PDB file of C-alpha atoms in Angstrom:
ATOM      1  CA  MET S   1     -56.037  55.408-138.542  1.00 40.00           C
ATOM      2  CA  ASN S   2     -55.650  51.806-139.688  1.00 41.00           C
ATOM      3  CA  PHE S   3     -58.390  49.160-139.779  1.00 35.00           C
ATOM      4  CA  ASP S   4     -57.126  47.230-136.739  1.00 41.00           C
ATOM      5  CA  HIS S   5     -56.980  50.431-134.709  1.00 41.00           C
ATOM      6  CA  LEU S   6     -60.535  51.329-135.744  1.00 36.00           C
ATOM      7  CA  GLN S   7     -61.754  47.853-134.836  1.00 40.00           C
ATOM      8  CA  ARG S   8     -60.279  48.251-131.369  1.00 40.00           C
ATOM      9  CA  ARG S   9     -62.027  51.602-130.853  1.00 39.00           C
ATOM     10  CA  GLN S  10     -65.346  50.159-132.063  1.00 38.00           C
ATOM     11  CA  PHE S  11     -64.977  47.136-129.797  1.00 35.00           C
ATOM     12  CA  LEU S  12     -64.458  49.293-126.740  1.00 36.00           C
ATOM     13  CA  LYS S  13     -67.370  51.523-127.663  1.00 35.00           C
ATOM     14  CA  VAL S  14     -69.778  48.651-128.296  1.00 33.00           C
ATOM     15  CA  SER S  15     -68.726  46.699-125.232  1.00 35.00           C
ATOM     16  CA  GLY S  16     -69.187  49.692-122.971  1.00 35.00           C
ATOM     17  CA  LEU S  17     -65.732  49.132-121.517  1.00 35.00           C
ATOM     18  CA  SER S  18     -64.007  52.199-122.892  1.00 37.00           C
ATOM     19  CA  SER S  19     -61.896  53.487-120.025  1.00 38.00           C
ATOM     20  CA  LEU S  20     -62.422  57.072-121.097  1.00 37.00           C
ATOM     21  CA  SER S  21     -66.196  56.815-121.198  1.00 34.00           C
ATOM     22  CA  LEU S  22     -66.288  54.982-117.879  1.00 32.00           C
ATOM     23  CA  LEU S  23     -63.826  57.023-115.888  1.00 34.00           C
ATOM     24  CA  LEU S  24     -63.443  60.433-117.414  1.00 34.00           C
ATOM     25  CA  GLY S  25     -65.739  63.360-117.996  1.00 30.00           C
ATOM     26  CA  GLY S  26     -64.735  66.576-119.756  1.00 31.00           C
ATOM     27  CA  CYS S  27     -61.052  67.542-119.970  1.00 33.00           C
ATOM     28  CA  GLY S  28     -59.632  64.593-118.103  1.00 37.00           C
ATOM     29  CA  THR S  29     -61.757  65.008-114.978  1.00 36.00           C
ATOM     30  CA  PRO S  30     -62.491  61.745-113.119  1.00 37.00           C
ATOM     31  CA  LEU S  31     -66.190  60.830-113.062  1.00 36.00           C
ATOM     32  CA  PHE S  32     -67.488  58.965-109.994  1.00 34.00           C
ATOM     33  CA  GLU S  33     -63.884  57.937-109.390  1.00 36.00           C
ATOM     34  CA  ASP S  34     -64.485  56.532-105.918  1.00 40.00           C
ATOM     35  CA  ILE S  35     -67.060  54.018-107.209  1.00 37.00           C
ATOM     36  CA  VAL S  36     -66.512  53.444-110.902  1.00 38.00           C
ATOM     37  CA  GLY S  37     -62.711  53.290-110.833  1.00 42.00           C
ATOM     38  CA  PRO S  38     -62.272  50.430-108.332  1.00 46.00           C
ATOM     39  CA  LEU S  39     -65.067  48.409-109.943  1.00 42.00           C
ATOM     40  CA  SER S  40     -64.064  48.827-113.568  1.00 43.00           C
ATOM     41  CA  GLU S  41     -60.257  48.971-113.424  1.00 50.00           C
ATOM     42  CA  PRO S  42     -59.568  45.196-113.244  1.00 51.00           C
ATOM     43  CA  LEU S  43     -62.017  44.537-116.080  1.00 48.00           C
ATOM     44  CA  ASN S  44     -60.631  47.387-118.184  1.00 54.00           C
ATOM     45  CA  ARG S  45     -57.111  46.046-117.661  1.00 53.00           C
ATOM     46  CA  LYS S  46     -58.087  42.538-118.748  1.00 53.00           C
ATOM     47  CA  VAL S  47     -59.832  43.843-121.868  1.00 51.00           C
ATOM     48  CA  GLY S  48     -56.875  46.074-122.726  1.00 53.00           C
ATOM     49  CA  GLU S  49     -54.402  43.233-122.329  1.00 57.00           C
ATOM     50  CA  LEU S  50     -56.617  40.855-124.304  1.00 52.00           C
ATOM     51  CA  ILE S  51     -56.740  43.023-127.445  1.00 51.00           C
ATOM     52  CA  PHE S  52     -53.218  44.458-127.209  1.00 56.00           C
ATOM     53  CA  ASN S  53     -50.659  43.067-129.664  1.00 65.00           C
ATOM     54  CA  PRO S  54     -47.328  43.504-127.846  1.00 65.00           C
ATOM     55  CA  GLN S  55     -45.131  43.263-130.942  1.00 69.00           C
ATOM     56  CA  LYS S  56     -47.234  44.874-133.688  1.00 78.00           C
ATOM     57  CA  PRO S  57     -45.809  48.258-134.761  1.00 88.00           C
ATOM     58  CA  VAL S  58     -48.162  51.233-135.017  1.00 92.00           C
ATOM     59  CA  PRO S  59     -48.068  52.976-138.445  1.00 94.00           C
ATOM     60  CA  GLU S  60     -45.872  56.080-138.315  1.00 97.00           C
ATOM     61  CA  PHE S  61     -46.003  59.455-140.052  1.00 97.00           C
ATOM     62  CA  SER S  62     -43.704  61.305-142.442  1.00 98.00           C
ATOM     63  CA  LEU S  63     -41.364  64.196-141.611  1.00 97.00           C
ATOM     64  CA  SER S  64     -43.700  66.613-143.362  1.00 97.00           C
ATOM     65  CA  GLU S  65     -46.536  65.682-140.998  1.00 98.00           C
ATOM     66  CA  ILE S  66     -44.726  66.684-137.780  1.00 97.00           C
ATOM     67  CA  GLN S  67     -46.685  69.275-135.771  1.00 97.00           C
ATOM     68  CA  PRO S  68     -44.062  71.091-133.675  1.00 93.00           C
ATOM     69  CA  GLU S  69     -46.460  73.695-132.264  1.00 92.00           C
ATOM     70  CA  LYS S  70     -49.139  71.273-131.119  1.00 94.00           C
ATOM     71  CA  LEU S  71     -47.262  69.473-128.342  1.00 94.00           C
ATOM     72  CA  ILE S  72     -48.551  71.182-125.210  1.00 92.00           C
ATOM     73  CA  VAL S  73     -46.326  71.255-122.134  1.00 89.00           C
ATOM     74  CA  ASN S  74     -48.122  69.863-119.088  1.00 81.00           C
ATOM     75  CA  THR S  75     -46.311  69.683-115.773  1.00 79.00           C
ATOM     76  CA  PHE S  76     -47.029  67.913-112.525  1.00 74.00           C
ATOM     77  CA  ARG S  77     -45.314  70.151-109.969  1.00 83.00           C
ATOM     78  CA  GLY S  78     -43.163  72.293-112.219  1.00 87.00           C
ATOM     79  CA  THR S  79     -39.969  71.551-114.103  1.00 93.00           C
ATOM     80  CA  PRO S  80     -37.252  69.890-111.978  1.00 95.00           C
ATOM     81  CA  ILE S  81     -33.606  70.925-112.158  1.00 93.00           C
ATOM     82  CA  ILE S  82     -31.400  67.997-113.188  1.00 96.00           C
ATOM     83  CA  ASP S  83     -27.620  68.104-113.507  1.00 97.00           C
ATOM     84  CA  PRO S  84     -26.822  66.001-116.615  1.00 95.00           C
ATOM     85  CA  ASP S  85     -23.340  65.172-115.279  1.00 96.00           C
ATOM     86  CA  LYS S  86     -24.751  63.745-112.059  1.00 97.00           C
ATOM     87  CA  TYR S  87     -27.798  62.103-113.602  1.00 98.00           C
ATOM     88  CA  ARG S  88     -28.179  58.354-113.244  1.00 98.00           C
ATOM     89  CA  LEU S  89     -30.959  56.093-114.511  1.00 98.00           C
ATOM     90  CA  ILE S  90     -31.559  53.373-111.927  1.00 98.00           C
ATOM     91  CA  ILE S  91     -33.042  50.051-113.049  1.00 98.00           C
ATOM     92  CA  ASP S  92     -33.832  47.783-110.136  1.00 98.00           C
ATOM     93  CA  GLY S  93     -36.478  45.500-108.670  1.00 98.00           C
ATOM     94  CA  GLU S  94     -36.718  41.815-109.526  1.00 98.00           C
ATOM     95  CA  VAL S  95     -33.696  41.774-111.809  1.00 98.00           C
ATOM     96  CA  ASN S  96     -30.438  39.849-111.909  1.00 98.00           C
ATOM     97  CA  ASN S  97     -28.338  42.804-113.020  1.00 98.00           C
ATOM     98  CA  PRO S  98     -29.362  46.114-111.391  1.00 98.00           C
ATOM     99  CA  LEU S  99     -28.143  49.118-113.352  1.00 98.00           C
ATOM    100  CA  SER S 100     -27.093  52.706-112.737  1.00 98.00           C
ATOM    101  CA  LEU S 101     -26.570  54.297-116.155  1.00 98.00           C
ATOM    102  CA  THR S 102     -25.087  57.664-117.030  1.00 98.00           C
ATOM    103  CA  LEU S 103     -26.452  59.665-119.938  1.00 98.00           C
ATOM    104  CA  ALA S 104     -23.312  58.875-121.919  1.00 97.00           C
ATOM    105  CA  GLU S 105     -23.926  55.144-121.435  1.00 98.00           C
ATOM    106  CA  ILE S 106     -27.547  55.522-122.502  1.00 98.00           C
ATOM    107  CA  HIS S 107     -26.620  57.564-125.581  1.00 97.00           C
ATOM    108  CA  ALA S 108     -24.099  54.874-126.552  1.00 98.00           C
ATOM    109  CA  LEU S 109     -26.867  52.285-126.884  1.00 98.00           C
ATOM    110  CA  PRO S 110     -28.467  51.669-130.312  1.00 97.00           C
ATOM    111  CA  GLN S 111     -30.660  54.647-131.197  1.00 97.00           C
ATOM    112  CA  SER S 112     -34.220  54.444-132.512  1.00 97.00           C
ATOM    113  CA  SER S 113     -36.408  57.150-133.995  1.00 97.00           C
ATOM    114  CA  MET S 114     -40.126  57.278-134.692  1.00 98.00           C
ATOM    115  CA  ILE S 115     -42.734  59.798-135.814  1.00 98.00           C
ATOM    116  CA  ILE S 116     -45.956  59.127-133.928  1.00 97.00           C
ATOM    117  CA  ARG S 117     -49.070  60.816-132.632  1.00 97.00           C
ATOM    118  CA  HIS S 118     -48.978  61.814-128.964  1.00 97.00           C
ATOM    119  CA  VAL S 119     -52.543  61.713-127.630  1.00 95.00           C
ATOM    120  CA  CYS S 120     -53.566  63.536-124.459  1.00 94.00           C
ATOM    121  CA  VAL S 121     -56.615  62.586-122.427  1.00 92.00           C
ATOM    122  CA  GLU S 122     -57.549  66.303-122.394  1.00 91.00           C
ATOM    123  CA  GLY S 123     -58.564  66.015-126.045  1.00 92.00           C
ATOM    124  CA  TRP S 124     -55.559  67.282-128.018  1.00 94.00           C
ATOM    125  CA  ALA S 125     -52.932  65.436-130.033  1.00 96.00           C
ATOM    126  CA  ALA S 126     -49.627  66.198-131.788  1.00 97.00           C
ATOM    127  CA  ILE S 127     -47.478  64.353-134.317  1.00 98.00           C
ATOM    128  CA  VAL S 128     -43.939  64.277-132.911  1.00 98.00           C
ATOM    129  CA  GLN S 129     -40.617  62.713-133.860  1.00 98.00           C
ATOM    130  CA  TRP S 130     -38.956  61.089-130.863  1.00 98.00           C
ATOM    131  CA  GLY S 131     -35.423  59.726-130.754  1.00 98.00           C
ATOM    132  CA  GLY S 132     -33.807  57.622-128.066  1.00 98.00           C
ATOM    133  CA  VAL S 133     -33.258  54.048-126.988  1.00 98.00           C
ATOM    134  CA  CYS S 134     -35.863  51.297-127.047  1.00 98.00           C
ATOM    135  CA  LEU S 135     -36.896  50.609-123.478  1.00 98.00           C
ATOM    136  CA  ARG S 136     -36.635  46.886-124.096  1.00 97.00           C
ATOM    137  CA  GLU S 137     -32.903  47.299-124.768  1.00 97.00           C
ATOM    138  CA  ILE S 138     -32.381  48.670-121.270  1.00 97.00           C
ATOM    139  CA  ILE S 139     -34.727  46.146-119.684  1.00 98.00           C
ATOM    140  CA  ALA S 140     -32.770  43.335-121.336  1.00 98.00           C
ATOM    141  CA  LEU S 141     -29.532  44.679-119.873  1.00 98.00           C
ATOM    142  CA  ALA S 142     -31.052  44.462-116.391  1.00 98.00           C
ATOM    143  CA  GLU S 143     -31.910  40.775-116.907  1.00 98.00           C
ATOM    144  CA  PRO S 144     -35.434  40.742-115.457  1.00 98.00           C
ATOM    145  CA  GLN S 145     -36.535  37.639-113.631  1.00 98.00           C
ATOM    146  CA  ALA S 146     -39.149  35.403-115.244  1.00 97.00           C
ATOM    147  CA  ASN S 147     -41.965  36.533-112.943  1.00 97.00           C
ATOM    148  CA  VAL S 148     -41.718  40.256-113.843  1.00 98.00           C
ATOM    149  CA  LYS S 149     -45.082  41.569-115.081  1.00 97.00           C
ATOM    150  CA  PHE S 150     -44.893  45.329-114.495  1.00 97.00           C
ATOM    151  CA  ALA S 151     -42.561  48.300-114.747  1.00 98.00           C
ATOM    152  CA  TYR S 152     -42.728  51.248-112.355  1.00 98.00           C
ATOM    153  CA  PHE S 153     -41.358  54.627-113.441  1.00 98.00           C
ATOM    154  CA  LYS S 154     -40.276  57.327-111.017  1.00 98.00           C
ATOM    155  CA  SER S 155     -39.560  60.884-112.119  1.00 97.00           C
ATOM    156  CA  ALA S 156     -37.444  63.705-110.742  1.00 97.00           C
ATOM    157  CA  ASP S 157     -40.549  65.793-110.017  1.00 95.00           C
ATOM    158  CA  GLY S 158     -42.190  63.082-107.893  1.00 95.00           C
ATOM    159  CA  TYR S 159     -44.469  61.775-110.640  1.00 96.00           C
ATOM    160  CA  TYR S 160     -44.903  58.001-110.746  1.00 97.00           C
ATOM    161  CA  GLU S 161     -46.379  55.551-113.239  1.00 98.00           C
ATOM    162  CA  SER S 162     -46.663  51.824-113.885  1.00 98.00           C
ATOM    163  CA  TRP S 163     -46.986  49.848-117.111  1.00 97.00           C
ATOM    164  CA  ASP S 164     -47.609  46.240-117.995  1.00 96.00           C
ATOM    165  CA  ILE S 165     -44.339  44.648-119.066  1.00 96.00           C
ATOM    166  CA  ALA S 166     -45.656  43.761-122.549  1.00 95.00           C
ATOM    167  CA  SER S 167     -46.280  47.437-123.311  1.00 96.00           C
ATOM    168  CA  ALA S 168     -42.887  48.385-121.889  1.00 97.00           C
ATOM    169  CA  LEU S 169     -41.270  45.855-124.238  1.00 97.00           C
ATOM    170  CA  HIS S 170     -43.187  47.063-127.315  1.00 96.00           C
ATOM    171  CA  PRO S 171     -40.708  47.921-130.125  1.00 95.00           C
ATOM    172  CA  GLN S 172     -41.994  51.520-130.262  1.00 97.00           C
ATOM    173  CA  THR S 173     -41.719  52.275-126.559  1.00 98.00           C
ATOM    174  CA  LEU S 174     -38.724  54.563-126.174  1.00 98.00           C
ATOM    175  CA  LEU S 175     -36.777  56.322-123.506  1.00 98.00           C
ATOM    176  CA  ALA S 176     -36.458  59.484-125.565  1.00 98.00           C
ATOM    177  CA  TYR S 177     -33.731  62.120-125.412  1.00 98.00           C
ATOM    178  CA  GLU S 178     -34.514  63.842-128.727  1.00 98.00           C
ATOM    179  CA  LYS S 179     -37.592  65.636-130.046  1.00 98.00           C
ATOM    180  CA  ASN S 180     -38.017  66.533-133.711  1.00 98.00           C
ATOM    181  CA  GLY S 181     -34.357  65.869-134.467  1.00 96.00           C
ATOM    182  CA  GLU S 182     -32.930  67.990-131.636  1.00 97.00           C
ATOM    183  CA  LEU S 183     -32.009  67.349-128.022  1.00 97.00           C
ATOM    184  CA  LEU S 184     -35.089  66.975-125.870  1.00 97.00           C
ATOM    185  CA  PRO S 185     -36.023  70.274-124.162  1.00 96.00           C
ATOM    186  CA  VAL S 186     -36.200  70.266-120.392  1.00 96.00           C
ATOM    187  CA  ASP S 187     -39.890  71.230-120.456  1.00 95.00           C
ATOM    188  CA  ASN S 188     -40.620  68.119-122.516  1.00 96.00           C
ATOM    189  CA  GLY S 189     -38.865  65.814-120.064  1.00 97.00           C
ATOM    190  CA  ALA S 190     -35.092  65.993-120.574  1.00 97.00           C
ATOM    191  CA  PRO S 191     -32.870  64.206-120.036  1.00 98.00           C
ATOM    192  CA  LEU S 192     -35.137  61.152-120.491  1.00 98.00           C
ATOM    193  CA  ARG S 193     -38.846  60.613-120.976  1.00 98.00           C
ATOM    194  CA  LEU S 194     -41.145  57.818-122.078  1.00 98.00           C
ATOM    195  CA  ALA S 195     -42.553  58.056-125.602  1.00 98.00           C
ATOM    196  CA  SER S 196     -44.868  55.512-127.194  1.00 97.00           C
ATOM    197  CA  PRO S 197     -47.784  55.401-129.658  1.00 96.00           C
ATOM    198  CA  ILE S 198     -49.605  52.735-127.641  1.00 95.00           C
ATOM    199  CA  LYS S 199     -50.402  54.714-124.473  1.00 96.00           C
ATOM    200  CA  LEU S 200     -52.177  57.953-123.592  1.00 96.00           C
ATOM    201  CA  GLY S 201     -50.003  60.914-122.685  1.00 96.00           C
ATOM    202  CA  TYR S 202     -50.337  60.676-118.910  1.00 96.00           C
ATOM    203  CA  LYS S 203     -48.619  57.273-119.040  1.00 97.00           C
ATOM    204  CA  GLN S 204     -45.553  58.782-120.736  1.00 97.00           C
ATOM    205  CA  SER S 205     -43.537  59.990-117.780  1.00 97.00           C
ATOM    206  CA  LYS S 206     -41.052  62.843-118.144  1.00 97.00           C
ATOM    207  CA  TRP S 207     -37.723  63.249-116.288  1.00 98.00           C
ATOM    208  CA  VAL S 208     -37.499  59.493-115.637  1.00 98.00           C
ATOM    209  CA  THR S 209     -34.889  58.605-113.019  1.00 98.00           C
ATOM    210  CA  GLN S 210     -35.814  55.075-111.934  1.00 98.00           C
ATOM    211  CA  ILE S 211     -37.390  51.979-113.460  1.00 98.00           C
ATOM    212  CA  SER S 212     -38.377  49.152-111.119  1.00 98.00           C
ATOM    213  CA  LEU S 213     -39.313  45.803-112.655  1.00 98.00           C
ATOM    214  CA  VAL S 214     -41.692  43.871-110.404  1.00 98.00           C
ATOM    215  CA  SER S 215     -44.060  40.905-110.339  1.00 98.00           C
ATOM    216  CA  GLY S 216     -47.003  42.737-108.782  1.00 96.00           C
ATOM    217  CA  LEU S 217     -48.624  46.156-108.538  1.00 94.00           C
ATOM    218  CA  SER S 218     -48.734  48.031-105.258  1.00 92.00           C
ATOM    219  CA  LEU S 219     -51.686  50.105-104.068  1.00 92.00           C
ATOM    220  CA  PHE S 220     -50.058  53.061-105.828  1.00 95.00           C
ATOM    221  CA  LYS S 221     -50.340  52.435-109.555  1.00 96.00           C
ATOM    222  CA  GLY S 222     -49.780  55.936-110.955  1.00 97.00           C
ATOM    223  CA  TYR S 223     -50.405  59.551-110.013  1.00 96.00           C
ATOM    224  CA  TRP S 224     -53.526  59.970-112.158  1.00 95.00           C
ATOM    225  CA  GLU S 225     -54.641  56.359-111.893  1.00 95.00           C
ATOM    226  CA  ASP S 226     -54.762  56.709-108.119  1.00 96.00           C
ATOM    227  CA  GLN S 227     -57.276  59.529-108.689  1.00 93.00           C
ATOM    228  CA  GLY S 228     -59.552  57.435-110.890  1.00 93.00           C
ATOM    229  CA  TYR S 229     -57.976  57.377-114.344  1.00 94.00           C
ATOM    230  CA  ASP S 230     -57.721  54.131-116.292  1.00 92.00           C
ATOM    231  CA  TRP S 231     -54.561  52.138-115.600  1.00 93.00           C
ATOM    232  CA  PHE S 232     -54.008  50.394-118.957  1.00 92.00           C
ATOM    233  CA  ALA S 233     -54.723  53.571-120.976  1.00 92.00           C
ATOM    234  CA  GLY S 234     -53.980  51.938-124.321  1.00 90.00           C
ATOM    235  CA  LEU S 235     -54.570  53.406-127.779  1.00 83.00           C
TER     236      LEU S 235
END
């Protein structure tokens, strides 16, 4: 863990604004979610955005440090069945160039790879190599309007998430289709999933089918967030 990362952790701890300490108890169980969540979420978001550096890369790991057995498969409603030939990634919302991309078109975009630590709110972590396309490459193709501040992600299993646009544009936020040098397994989110070292695991949607770029958040911010979890969920 680098010095800047440690400073961030210490700041959250000292300030009493750590989203995990405020909202979660035990293995990811919301604590007083009906009261604490609505009161603390706007403040947590502002603090997270204030100390987040949207362009600073997170230090990565070496090939020898990959932990292939430690990435636990968590599902929302079970693994959806997706026909790769019929799959389309929809990018819409407040954009000038809505997109409907095939997997072949996505794979033809410049590829990025990173070895990062995936951190789950349940208390486990795994060092994983992800390969895919930088999300900002796809967002740029859609030509978002100047007022866009958030990205919504919809998944084939009904899961939904939202991110701040700065985190979505971070250079290490990927739409991944490879894991540890091989095609992404279906259980891990194939054909496309979010992967990033700057967010907790529940923010990293699997089986992504739609990205909507918008200027404001709706009442539904994310599956777990709507049950009391922190929205920014930064690392």
